[in-house]
XYZ file of C-alpha atoms in Angstrom:
287
model
C 18.793 -34.882 15.710
C 15.536 -35.583 13.857
C 15.293 -31.993 12.633
C 18.876 -32.062 11.411
C 18.163 -35.242 9.517
C 15.163 -33.610 7.821
C 17.226 -30.517 7.024
C 19.878 -32.662 5.344
C 17.304 -34.593 3.320
C 15.468 -31.472 2.158
C 18.727 -29.740 1.274
C 19.860 -32.724 -0.780
C 16.456 -33.016 -2.450
C 15.689 -29.289 -2.527
C 14.937 -29.275 -6.251
C 12.326 -31.996 -5.769
C 10.882 -30.258 -2.716
C 10.597 -26.989 -4.657
C 8.944 -28.804 -7.552
C 6.267 -30.229 -5.225
C 5.637 -26.808 -3.691
C 5.472 -25.125 -7.101
C 2.949 -27.648 -8.386
C 0.785 -27.159 -5.304
C 0.857 -23.355 -5.540
C 0.081 -23.398 -9.265
C -2.937 -25.620 -8.638
C -4.340 -23.444 -5.817
C -7.464 -22.182 -7.578
C -9.777 -19.655 -5.951
C -7.054 -18.113 -3.799
C -4.607 -15.230 -3.997
C -2.082 -17.647 -5.516
C -4.260 -18.446 -8.546
C -3.204 -15.232 -10.335
C 0.513 -15.881 -9.875
C 2.671 -16.584 -12.898
C 4.723 -19.776 -13.175
C 7.854 -17.773 -12.361
C 6.269 -16.273 -9.239
C 5.036 -19.694 -8.125
C 8.544 -21.107 -8.468
C 10.054 -18.119 -6.660
C 7.606 -18.458 -3.749
C 8.246 -22.188 -3.593
C 11.979 -21.529 -3.353
C 11.494 -19.072 -0.491
C 9.265 -21.520 1.389
C 11.733 -24.368 0.892
C 14.652 -22.276 2.184
C 12.756 -21.257 5.312
C 11.494 -24.779 6.024
C 15.060 -26.061 5.777
C 16.253 -23.196 8.010
C 13.687 -24.232 10.613
C 14.798 -27.853 10.660
C 18.448 -26.764 10.643
C 17.795 -24.639 13.707
C 18.903 -21.350 12.157
C 15.466 -19.692 12.081
C 12.139 -20.882 13.525
C 9.318 -21.214 11.029
C 7.266 -18.694 13.032
C 9.515 -15.832 11.910
C 8.942 -16.663 8.269
C 5.203 -17.176 8.796
C 4.794 -13.863 10.588
C 6.830 -11.975 8.004
C 4.958 -13.416 5.034
C 1.562 -12.862 6.640
C 2.290 -9.217 7.413
C 3.318 -8.670 3.803
C -0.064 -9.834 2.535
C -2.528 -9.283 5.382
C -3.849 -5.962 4.048
C -4.527 -7.413 0.601
C -8.323 -7.943 0.441
C -7.733 -11.151 -1.537
C -5.575 -12.590 1.247
C -8.070 -14.545 3.328
C -7.918 -17.254 6.008
C -8.672 -19.692 3.202
C -5.494 -18.549 1.429
C -3.499 -19.212 4.589
C -5.033 -22.641 5.006
C -4.291 -23.496 1.369
C -0.597 -22.577 1.491
C -0.129 -24.428 4.779
C -1.785 -27.503 3.282
C 0.540 -27.248 0.262
C 3.583 -27.176 2.557
C 2.267 -30.088 4.607
C 1.504 -32.178 1.515
C 4.935 -31.508 -0.007
C 6.718 -32.386 3.256
C 4.748 -35.592 3.753
C 5.504 -36.587 0.164
C 9.214 -35.946 0.765
C 9.158 -37.970 3.983
C 7.364 -40.901 2.372
C 9.763 -40.989 -0.563
C 12.904 -40.553 1.548
C 12.272 -42.690 4.629
C 10.887 -46.203 4.794
C 8.111 -46.834 7.270
C 10.375 -49.375 8.937
C 12.839 -46.623 9.813
C 12.930 -46.470 13.644
C 12.813 -42.687 13.487
C 9.931 -42.539 11.030
C 7.296 -41.663 13.696
C 9.562 -38.947 15.100
C 10.148 -37.556 11.603
C 6.408 -37.395 10.997
C 5.935 -35.699 14.359
C 8.563 -33.091 13.453
C 6.744 -32.341 10.214
C 3.403 -32.027 12.004
C 5.018 -29.733 14.583
C 6.317 -27.418 11.855
C 2.914 -27.299 10.178
C 1.183 -26.540 13.486
C 3.627 -23.791 14.415
C 3.444 -22.332 10.937
C -0.352 -22.229 10.870
C -0.623 -20.854 14.404
C 1.795 -18.016 13.676
C 0.024 -17.144 10.417
C -3.458 -17.041 11.892
C -2.389 -15.144 15.018
C -0.701 -12.427 12.950
C -3.603 -12.341 10.499
C -6.173 -11.944 13.276
C -4.103 -9.353 15.134
C -3.371 -7.236 12.072
C -6.962 -7.377 10.846
C -8.271 -6.443 14.283
C -5.928 -3.457 14.438
C -6.975 -2.398 10.940
C -10.641 -2.764 11.915
C -10.126 -0.707 15.057
C -8.343 1.983 13.049
C -11.121 1.979 10.472
C -13.742 2.192 13.216
C -11.889 5.088 14.854
C -11.733 6.890 11.497
C -15.456 6.258 11.016
C -16.267 7.626 14.473
C -14.142 10.718 13.832
C -15.942 11.241 10.516
C -19.355 10.849 12.151
C -18.356 13.294 14.883
C -17.122 15.762 12.262
C -20.333 15.447 10.247
C -22.407 15.972 13.361
C -20.338 18.986 14.300
C -20.587 20.455 10.821
C -24.309 19.665 10.526
C -25.133 21.353 13.851
C -22.772 24.307 14.357
C -23.488 26.771 17.158
C -22.845 30.324 15.966
C -22.918 33.576 17.886
C -24.564 36.230 15.670
C -24.596 39.015 18.237
C -23.683 39.546 21.867
C -25.931 37.213 23.844
C -27.532 35.600 20.768
C -26.695 32.114 19.464
C -28.021 30.482 16.295
C -28.179 26.691 16.013
C -29.024 25.457 12.486
C -30.126 21.835 12.683
C -29.559 19.819 9.497
C -30.880 16.296 9.026
C -33.023 14.076 11.187
C -32.914 14.719 14.923
C -32.349 11.402 16.695
C -31.696 10.754 20.365
C -27.902 10.708 20.090
C -27.708 13.867 17.998
C -30.144 15.660 20.284
C -28.187 14.690 23.379
C -24.890 15.824 21.861
C -26.412 19.070 20.586
C -27.997 19.810 23.959
C -24.691 19.253 25.759
C -22.794 21.433 23.275
C -25.497 24.080 23.366
C -25.564 24.321 27.155
C -21.784 24.643 27.171
C -21.940 27.371 24.496
C -24.603 29.281 26.443
C -22.298 29.422 29.439
C -19.184 30.200 27.390
C -20.842 32.971 25.349
C -23.098 34.146 28.176
C -26.007 33.826 25.790
C -29.436 35.088 26.716
C -31.235 33.997 23.567
C -30.922 30.853 21.474
C -32.361 30.612 17.975
C -32.890 26.994 16.886
C -33.320 26.822 13.118
C -35.211 23.722 11.938
C -35.198 24.658 8.243
C -32.768 21.816 7.462
C -34.847 19.129 9.203
C -36.624 17.109 6.464
C -39.450 15.914 8.666
C -40.391 15.888 12.296
C -41.766 12.884 14.190
C -42.806 12.322 17.818
C -39.259 11.394 18.791
C -37.823 14.525 17.219
C -40.495 16.669 18.846
C -39.699 15.234 22.253
C -35.976 15.880 21.754
C -36.617 19.485 20.741
C -38.941 20.099 23.693
C -36.390 18.649 26.125
C -33.692 20.822 24.567
C -35.755 23.987 24.954
C -36.461 23.141 28.586
C -32.767 22.605 29.281
C -31.948 25.959 27.680
C -34.554 27.821 29.745
C -33.197 26.264 32.934
C -29.986 28.192 32.239
C -31.977 31.407 32.016
C -31.869 31.775 28.243
C -34.918 32.199 26.041
C -35.571 30.008 22.982
C -36.699 31.026 19.523
C -37.732 28.269 17.109
C -37.545 29.148 13.427
C -37.949 27.285 10.169
C -41.149 25.490 11.153
C -43.171 24.772 8.014
C -46.816 23.797 7.675
C -46.214 20.066 8.050
C -44.178 20.587 11.214
C -46.791 22.913 12.650
C -49.495 20.340 11.993
C -47.445 17.590 13.660
C -46.831 19.777 16.710
C -50.546 20.537 16.927
C -51.577 16.890 16.578
C -49.161 15.893 19.322
C -50.479 18.603 21.596
C -47.051 20.085 22.195
C -47.072 23.137 24.443
C -44.474 25.681 23.373
C -45.851 28.727 25.156
C -42.401 29.416 26.574
C -40.868 29.514 23.097
C -40.998 32.271 20.489
C -41.782 30.799 17.050
C -40.991 32.383 13.685
C -41.253 31.103 10.153
C -37.843 32.248 8.983
C -34.375 32.684 10.452
C -34.264 36.406 9.668
C -37.522 36.864 11.601
C -36.010 35.061 14.570
C -32.866 37.200 14.496
C -35.002 40.337 14.235
C -37.090 39.216 17.216
C -33.972 38.482 19.253
C -32.433 41.872 18.439
C -35.692 43.574 19.332
C -35.224 42.331 22.889
C -32.191 44.640 23.055
C -33.969 47.520 21.378
C -32.263 46.979 18.021
C -33.709 46.469 14.570
C -32.414 45.377 11.180
C -32.761 48.081 8.529
C -31.135 49.034 5.197
C -27.780 50.762 5.460
C -29.047 53.839 3.627
C -31.800 54.286 6.174
C -29.404 53.797 9.048
C -27.109 56.581 7.820
C -29.770 59.107 6.883
C -29.021 61.159 9.958
C -25.306 61.602 9.122
């Protein structure tokens, strides 16, 4: 009964109600509404008025309108919780103004009318903020998933494991070797050793900008894990600075073959099978 009475009043005075809403939207500085033209402000005010009346008339709850409008704007970076709070305050102010100008305080139903207005505002704000939070959380989760996929792809591309000959794998390491990368590389490498039945693993450190105690420890642990599977390790790409760091840290790599360059490591690995790299002309001299 109270809601129907409000619906009738707002329908009769819809032009006034729209005017109050338009003025409030036009004055909303510092929000997404500040850039709206006078025509857009009036159009939005008309839509709000129609949906508020529909709520009081019982044809459509305000939550449906709130959810729909929030979803339309939630992915706009300028649409913030402050913008939601501002538009809800504009609606509340316009409704209270309409109530005060249309119903005397002495009206027996005045408290109930005020309560109905407050109920609409509460339901409107709750629906808006719930949808906003839900949509933003989903967008954040999607963004985080995309970020994790990108990181995984970069790690995969920065540390590929390549078979260069039967039983020989080459692992070029690019970038700093941290604990997470080392753990992932070790797991992938051990799997590749089994899959390719590798007997020799060449770890190329040419792309590592610098080596610190943590990186050294990760590399040593990796080489130990590889040897436990029966494969031998060749470290290549160690420059003077790396060699000095390894010496200062007292790292024992007696179980590892060390070469300065990747081609030297490949040559050493092939030599274990009795092969050697030589120019094509030399290889075909006997034909």
